Amino acid sequence: MSSETTDDTPDRVQPEPEELMRRIASGDERAFEVFYDLFAARVFGLIRRLLRDEAQSEEVLQEVFVEAWQQATRFDAGRGSAANWLFTLAHRRSVDRIRSSQASRQRELRIGVQDIGTDYNDVEENAVLHDENRRIIVALKSLSQAQRAAIELAYFGGHTHQEVAHLLEIPVGTAKTRIRDGMIKLRDLMGVA
């Protein structure tokens, strides 16, 4: 057996986190493994406290270490420790996930409320229209045959006063009078002011 110690030997002195970051920045995968082993549990604890969801916390932990690997060249030991830099990344990622989740829930809630509101309003509107139609039919039956015919042609048939007069073979003035008098009576019967 060789007298040299390997990285797995317990009595080997572990480099400082800032030194690990320098090595990671140069692409040293072994340094990254050591860095991960050194901080993963504590970073996961921070993320877990913020997110309160284990599955999401695991995802964010992975994202944090991927970002640490990719952004290692941006680490500046003059601005703070490697641990603080990593915890800042974890905190930011966690807050981003919280905001994203909240925005998603709010979006789903708005869509859900719109859907519920539309369905509810459609049902309510249909009921009101059905009731109004029934009231109109009853009120129309209270009109004279001449008034009812003129109103049905004008309002339900979409005909002009001249067309109503032509269809009923009456003068235009008579058609207008029947429509006006019939509408006044309908308004009174329906209770419209």
PDB file of C-alpha atoms in Angstrom:
ATOM      1  CA  MET A   1       0.000   0.000   0.000  1.00  0.00           C
ATOM      2  CA  SER A   2       1.220   3.450  -0.833  1.00  0.00           C
ATOM      3  CA  SER A   3       2.286   5.808   1.905  1.00  0.00           C
ATOM      4  CA  GLU A   4       0.593   8.745   0.109  1.00  0.00           C
ATOM      5  CA  THR A   5      -2.731   9.921   1.505  1.00  0.00           C
ATOM      6  CA  THR A   6      -5.716  10.181  -0.794  1.00  0.00           C
ATOM      7  CA  ASP A   7      -8.521  12.751  -0.717  1.00  0.00           C
ATOM      8  CA  ASP A   8     -10.683  10.154   1.019  1.00  0.00           C
ATOM      9  CA  THR A   9      -8.308   9.793   3.973  1.00  0.00           C
ATOM     10  CA  PRO A  10      -9.887  11.346   7.076  1.00  0.00           C
ATOM     11  CA  ASP A  11      -6.722  12.956   8.390  1.00  0.00           C
ATOM     12  CA  ARG A  12      -6.152  14.962   5.234  1.00  0.00           C
ATOM     13  CA  VAL A  13      -6.582  18.694   5.759  1.00  0.00           C
ATOM     14  CA  GLN A  14      -9.617  19.975   3.910  1.00  0.00           C
ATOM     15  CA  PRO A  15      -9.103  23.187   1.927  1.00  0.00           C
ATOM     16  CA  GLU A  16     -10.951  26.298   2.984  1.00  0.00           C
ATOM     17  CA  PRO A  17     -14.259  26.928   1.134  1.00  0.00           C
ATOM     18  CA  GLU A  18     -12.767  29.973  -0.606  1.00  0.00           C
ATOM     19  CA  GLU A  19      -9.930  27.790  -1.951  1.00  0.00           C
ATOM     20  CA  LEU A  20     -12.512  25.245  -3.101  1.00  0.00           C
ATOM     21  CA  MET A  21     -14.343  28.018  -4.958  1.00  0.00           C
ATOM     22  CA  ARG A  22     -11.119  29.056  -6.681  1.00  0.00           C
ATOM     23  CA  ARG A  23     -10.595  25.461  -7.806  1.00  0.00           C
ATOM     24  CA  ILE A  24     -14.241  25.108  -8.878  1.00  0.00           C
ATOM     25  CA  ALA A  25     -13.873  28.268 -10.970  1.00  0.00           C
ATOM     26  CA  SER A  26     -11.035  26.522 -12.844  1.00  0.00           C
ATOM     27  CA  GLY A  27     -13.255  23.477 -13.461  1.00  0.00           C
ATOM     28  CA  ASP A  28     -12.061  21.161 -10.657  1.00  0.00           C
ATOM     29  CA  GLU A  29     -14.893  18.627 -10.254  1.00  0.00           C
ATOM     30  CA  ARG A  30     -13.340  17.025  -7.164  1.00  0.00           C
ATOM     31  CA  ALA A  31     -13.261  20.420  -5.445  1.00  0.00           C
ATOM     32  CA  PHE A  32     -16.943  20.816  -6.307  1.00  0.00           C
ATOM     33  CA  GLU A  33     -17.733  17.411  -4.758  1.00  0.00           C
ATOM     34  CA  VAL A  34     -15.961  18.417  -1.546  1.00  0.00           C
ATOM     35  CA  PHE A  35     -17.727  21.798  -1.578  1.00  0.00           C
ATOM     36  CA  TYR A  36     -21.090  20.083  -2.069  1.00  0.00           C
ATOM     37  CA  ASP A  37     -20.464  17.607   0.746  1.00  0.00           C
ATOM     38  CA  LEU A  38     -19.386  20.448   3.003  1.00  0.00           C
ATOM     39  CA  PHE A  39     -22.481  22.626   2.475  1.00  0.00           C
ATOM     40  CA  ALA A  40     -25.368  20.572   1.035  1.00  0.00           C
ATOM     41  CA  ALA A  41     -27.009  19.680   4.347  1.00  0.00           C
ATOM     42  CA  ARG A  42     -26.930  23.232   5.713  1.00  0.00           C
ATOM     43  CA  VAL A  43     -28.099  24.767   2.428  1.00  0.00           C
ATOM     44  CA  PHE A  44     -30.917  22.222   2.234  1.00  0.00           C
ATOM     45  CA  GLY A  45     -31.931  23.140   5.801  1.00  0.00           C
ATOM     46  CA  LEU A  46     -32.166  26.818   4.861  1.00  0.00           C
ATOM     47  CA  ILE A  47     -34.156  26.092   1.722  1.00  0.00           C
ATOM     48  CA  ARG A  48     -36.455  23.652   3.554  1.00  0.00           C
ATOM     49  CA  ARG A  49     -37.238  26.242   6.245  1.00  0.00           C
ATOM     50  CA  LEU A  50     -38.207  28.750   3.552  1.00  0.00           C
ATOM     51  CA  LEU A  51     -40.160  26.501   1.196  1.00  0.00           C
ATOM     52  CA  ARG A  52     -41.616  23.983   3.674  1.00  0.00           C
ATOM     53  CA  ASP A  53     -41.883  21.449   0.844  1.00  0.00           C
ATOM     54  CA  GLU A  54     -39.306  18.691   0.628  1.00  0.00           C
ATOM     55  CA  ALA A  55     -39.618  17.981  -3.097  1.00  0.00           C
ATOM     56  CA  GLN A  56     -39.328  21.652  -4.039  1.00  0.00           C
ATOM     57  CA  SER A  57     -36.484  22.078  -1.572  1.00  0.00           C
ATOM     58  CA  GLU A  58     -34.556  19.275  -3.248  1.00  0.00           C
ATOM     59  CA  GLU A  59     -35.106  20.891  -6.649  1.00  0.00           C
ATOM     60  CA  VAL A  60     -33.933  24.272  -5.409  1.00  0.00           C
ATOM     61  CA  LEU A  61     -30.889  22.680  -3.728  1.00  0.00           C
ATOM     62  CA  GLN A  62     -29.898  21.197  -7.063  1.00  0.00           C
ATOM     63  CA  GLU A  63     -30.453  24.540  -8.817  1.00  0.00           C
ATOM     64  CA  VAL A  64     -28.308  26.322  -6.215  1.00  0.00           C
ATOM     65  CA  PHE A  65     -25.354  24.001  -6.672  1.00  0.00           C
ATOM     66  CA  VAL A  66     -25.677  24.082 -10.464  1.00  0.00           C
ATOM     67  CA  GLU A  67     -25.596  27.868 -10.250  1.00  0.00           C
ATOM     68  CA  ALA A  68     -22.618  27.715  -7.869  1.00  0.00           C
ATOM     69  CA  TRP A  69     -20.739  25.555 -10.393  1.00  0.00           C
ATOM     70  CA  GLN A  70     -21.669  27.806 -13.316  1.00  0.00           C
ATOM     71  CA  GLN A  71     -21.042  31.100 -11.498  1.00  0.00           C
ATOM     72  CA  ALA A  72     -17.922  30.105  -9.523  1.00  0.00           C
ATOM     73  CA  THR A  73     -15.813  32.559 -11.524  1.00  0.00           C
ATOM     74  CA  ARG A  74     -17.982  35.386 -10.167  1.00  0.00           C
ATOM     75  CA  PHE A  75     -17.259  34.534  -6.559  1.00  0.00           C
ATOM     76  CA  ASP A  76     -15.175  37.290  -4.953  1.00  0.00           C
ATOM     77  CA  ALA A  77     -13.604  36.376  -1.604  1.00  0.00           C
ATOM     78  CA  GLY A  78     -13.037  40.096  -0.995  1.00  0.00           C
ATOM     79  CA  ARG A  79     -16.790  40.621  -0.742  1.00  0.00           C
ATOM     80  CA  GLY A  80     -17.551  37.776   1.665  1.00  0.00           C
ATOM     81  CA  SER A  81     -17.104  34.142   2.477  1.00  0.00           C
ATOM     82  CA  ALA A  82     -17.941  31.271   0.155  1.00  0.00           C
ATOM     83  CA  ALA A  83     -20.523  30.079   2.676  1.00  0.00           C
ATOM     84  CA  ASN A  84     -22.312  33.433   2.699  1.00  0.00           C
ATOM     85  CA  TRP A  85     -22.203  33.574  -1.108  1.00  0.00           C
ATOM     86  CA  LEU A  86     -23.732  30.099  -1.335  1.00  0.00           C
ATOM     87  CA  PHE A  87     -26.400  30.845   1.294  1.00  0.00           C
ATOM     88  CA  THR A  88     -27.269  34.037  -0.585  1.00  0.00           C
ATOM     89  CA  LEU A  89     -27.745  32.015  -3.775  1.00  0.00           C
ATOM     90  CA  ALA A  90     -29.937  29.557  -1.856  1.00  0.00           C
ATOM     91  CA  HIS A  91     -32.003  32.315  -0.296  1.00  0.00           C
ATOM     92  CA  ARG A  92     -32.553  34.050  -3.642  1.00  0.00           C
ATOM     93  CA  ARG A  93     -33.525  30.815  -5.375  1.00  0.00           C
ATOM     94  CA  SER A  94     -35.932  29.964  -2.560  1.00  0.00           C
ATOM     95  CA  VAL A  95     -37.572  33.384  -2.649  1.00  0.00           C
ATOM     96  CA  ASP A  96     -37.862  33.126  -6.451  1.00  0.00           C
ATOM     97  CA  ARG A  97     -39.576  29.743  -6.054  1.00  0.00           C
ATOM     98  CA  ILE A  98     -41.969  31.141  -3.438  1.00  0.00           C
ATOM     99  CA  ARG A  99     -42.842  34.094  -5.656  1.00  0.00           C
ATOM    100  CA  SER A 100     -43.293  31.833  -8.657  1.00  0.00           C
ATOM    101  CA  SER A 101     -45.571  29.517  -6.683  1.00  0.00           C
ATOM    102  CA  GLN A 102     -47.610  32.425  -5.343  1.00  0.00           C
ATOM    103  CA  ALA A 103     -47.960  33.956  -8.804  1.00  0.00           C
ATOM    104  CA  SER A 104     -49.023  30.596 -10.178  1.00  0.00           C
ATOM    105  CA  ARG A 105     -51.629  30.142  -7.435  1.00  0.00           C
ATOM    106  CA  GLN A 106     -52.948  33.665  -7.945  1.00  0.00           C
ATOM    107  CA  ARG A 107     -53.135  33.105 -11.695  1.00  0.00           C
ATOM    108  CA  GLU A 108     -54.979  29.824 -11.189  1.00  0.00           C
ATOM    109  CA  LEU A 109     -57.295  31.482  -8.690  1.00  0.00           C
ATOM    110  CA  ARG A 110     -58.074  34.343 -11.093  1.00  0.00           C
ATOM    111  CA  ILE A 111     -58.754  31.887 -13.908  1.00  0.00           C
ATOM    112  CA  GLY A 112     -60.828  29.719 -11.589  1.00  0.00           C
ATOM    113  CA  VAL A 113     -62.839  32.678 -10.337  1.00  0.00           C
ATOM    114  CA  GLN A 114     -63.410  33.833 -13.910  1.00  0.00           C
ATOM    115  CA  ASP A 115     -64.587  30.374 -14.878  1.00  0.00           C
ATOM    116  CA  ILE A 116     -66.828  30.103 -11.825  1.00  0.00           C
ATOM    117  CA  GLY A 117     -68.063  33.642 -12.316  1.00  0.00           C
ATOM    118  CA  THR A 118     -68.857  32.993 -15.953  1.00  0.00           C
ATOM    119  CA  ASP A 119     -70.691  29.781 -15.206  1.00  0.00           C
ATOM    120  CA  TYR A 120     -72.547  31.334 -12.300  1.00  0.00           C
ATOM    121  CA  ASN A 121     -73.407  34.472 -14.245  1.00  0.00           C
ATOM    122  CA  ASP A 122     -74.565  32.401 -17.215  1.00  0.00           C
ATOM    123  CA  VAL A 123     -76.871  30.382 -14.989  1.00  0.00           C
ATOM    124  CA  GLU A 124     -78.149  33.460 -13.202  1.00  0.00           C
ATOM    125  CA  GLU A 125     -78.530  35.394 -16.439  1.00  0.00           C
ATOM    126  CA  ASN A 126     -80.357  32.521 -18.115  1.00  0.00           C
ATOM    127  CA  ALA A 127     -82.730  32.248 -15.169  1.00  0.00           C
ATOM    128  CA  VAL A 128     -83.432  35.984 -15.232  1.00  0.00           C
ATOM    129  CA  LEU A 129     -83.940  35.944 -19.003  1.00  0.00           C
ATOM    130  CA  HIS A 130     -86.251  32.943 -18.743  1.00  0.00           C
ATOM    131  CA  ASP A 131     -88.294  34.724 -16.079  1.00  0.00           C
ATOM    132  CA  GLU A 132     -88.399  37.941 -18.114  1.00  0.00           C
ATOM    133  CA  ASN A 133     -89.449  36.055 -21.248  1.00  0.00           C
ATOM    134  CA  ARG A 134     -92.262  34.375 -19.364  1.00  0.00           C
ATOM    135  CA  ARG A 135     -93.427  37.728 -17.972  1.00  0.00           C
ATOM    136  CA  ILE A 136     -93.309  39.306 -21.444  1.00  0.00           C
ATOM    137  CA  ILE A 137     -95.342  36.465 -22.970  1.00  0.00           C
ATOM    138  CA  VAL A 138     -97.999  36.838 -20.262  1.00  0.00           C
ATOM    139  CA  ALA A 139     -98.042  40.624 -20.692  1.00  0.00           C
ATOM    140  CA  LEU A 140     -98.278  40.347 -24.494  1.00  0.00           C
ATOM    141  CA  LYS A 141    -101.381  38.179 -24.103  1.00  0.00           C
ATOM    142  CA  SER A 142    -102.981  41.085 -22.226  1.00  0.00           C
ATOM    143  CA  LEU A 143    -102.668  43.388 -25.249  1.00  0.00           C
ATOM    144  CA  SER A 144    -105.244  43.703 -27.989  1.00  0.00           C
ATOM    145  CA  GLN A 145    -104.649  41.502 -31.026  1.00  0.00           C
ATOM    146  CA  ALA A 146    -103.828  44.606 -33.117  1.00  0.00           C
ATOM    147  CA  GLN A 147    -101.259  45.945 -30.583  1.00  0.00           C
ATOM    148  CA  ARG A 148     -99.671  42.512 -30.112  1.00  0.00           C
ATOM    149  CA  ALA A 149     -99.290  41.964 -33.874  1.00  0.00           C
ATOM    150  CA  ALA A 150     -97.661  45.394 -34.378  1.00  0.00           C
ATOM    151  CA  ILE A 151     -95.250  44.957 -31.441  1.00  0.00           C
ATOM    152  CA  GLU A 152     -94.280  41.408 -32.436  1.00  0.00           C
ATOM    153  CA  LEU A 153     -93.456  42.547 -35.969  1.00  0.00           C
ATOM    154  CA  ALA A 154     -91.544  45.631 -34.804  1.00  0.00           C
ATOM    155  CA  TYR A 155     -89.639  44.295 -31.781  1.00  0.00           C
ATOM    156  CA  PHE A 156     -89.424  40.561 -32.345  1.00  0.00           C
ATOM    157  CA  GLY A 157     -89.446  40.607 -36.123  1.00  0.00           C
ATOM    158  CA  GLY A 158     -87.119  43.581 -36.472  1.00  0.00           C
ATOM    159  CA  HIS A 159     -89.371  45.424 -38.941  1.00  0.00           C
ATOM    160  CA  THR A 160     -89.539  49.187 -39.348  1.00  0.00           C
ATOM    161  CA  HIS A 161     -92.769  51.127 -38.794  1.00  0.00           C
ATOM    162  CA  GLN A 162     -93.269  51.319 -42.555  1.00  0.00           C
ATOM    163  CA  GLU A 163     -92.775  47.545 -42.913  1.00  0.00           C
ATOM    164  CA  VAL A 164     -95.204  46.851 -40.049  1.00  0.00           C
ATOM    165  CA  ALA A 165     -97.789  49.100 -41.724  1.00  0.00           C
ATOM    166  CA  HIS A 166     -97.282  47.322 -45.047  1.00  0.00           C
ATOM    167  CA  LEU A 167     -97.463  43.803 -43.502  1.00  0.00           C
ATOM    168  CA  LEU A 168    -100.614  44.647 -41.498  1.00  0.00           C
ATOM    169  CA  GLU A 169    -102.087  46.649 -44.394  1.00  0.00           C
ATOM    170  CA  ILE A 170    -102.655  49.720 -42.251  1.00  0.00           C
ATOM    171  CA  PRO A 171    -101.476  53.343 -42.446  1.00  0.00           C
ATOM    172  CA  VAL A 172     -97.995  54.056 -40.955  1.00  0.00           C
ATOM    173  CA  GLY A 173     -99.528  56.399 -38.348  1.00  0.00           C
ATOM    174  CA  THR A 174    -101.871  53.637 -37.177  1.00  0.00           C
ATOM    175  CA  ALA A 175     -98.939  51.197 -36.928  1.00  0.00           C
ATOM    176  CA  LYS A 176     -96.966  53.711 -34.835  1.00  0.00           C
ATOM    177  CA  THR A 177     -99.966  54.345 -32.550  1.00  0.00           C
ATOM    178  CA  ARG A 178    -100.563  50.603 -31.983  1.00  0.00           C
ATOM    179  CA  ILE A 179     -96.884  50.060 -31.201  1.00  0.00           C
ATOM    180  CA  ARG A 180     -96.723  53.082 -28.861  1.00  0.00           C
ATOM    181  CA  ASP A 181     -99.966  52.255 -27.026  1.00  0.00           C
ATOM    182  CA  GLY A 182     -98.993  48.583 -26.772  1.00  0.00           C
ATOM    183  CA  MET A 183     -95.581  49.450 -25.326  1.00  0.00           C
ATOM    184  CA  ILE A 184     -97.150  51.779 -22.751  1.00  0.00           C
ATOM    185  CA  LYS A 185     -99.490  49.019 -21.645  1.00  0.00           C
ATOM    186  CA  LEU A 186     -96.595  46.485 -21.546  1.00  0.00           C
ATOM    187  CA  ARG A 187     -94.543  48.886 -19.449  1.00  0.00           C
ATOM    188  CA  ASP A 188     -97.403  49.246 -16.980  1.00  0.00           C
ATOM    189  CA  LEU A 189     -97.991  45.471 -16.866  1.00  0.00           C
ATOM    190  CA  MET A 190     -94.290  44.740 -16.336  1.00  0.00           C
ATOM    191  CA  GLY A 191     -93.963  47.385 -13.630  1.00  0.00           C
ATOM    192  CA  VAL A 192     -91.321  49.404 -15.493  1.00  0.00           C
ATOM    193  CA  ALA A 193     -91.221  53.064 -14.526  1.00  0.00           C
TER     194      ALA A 193
END
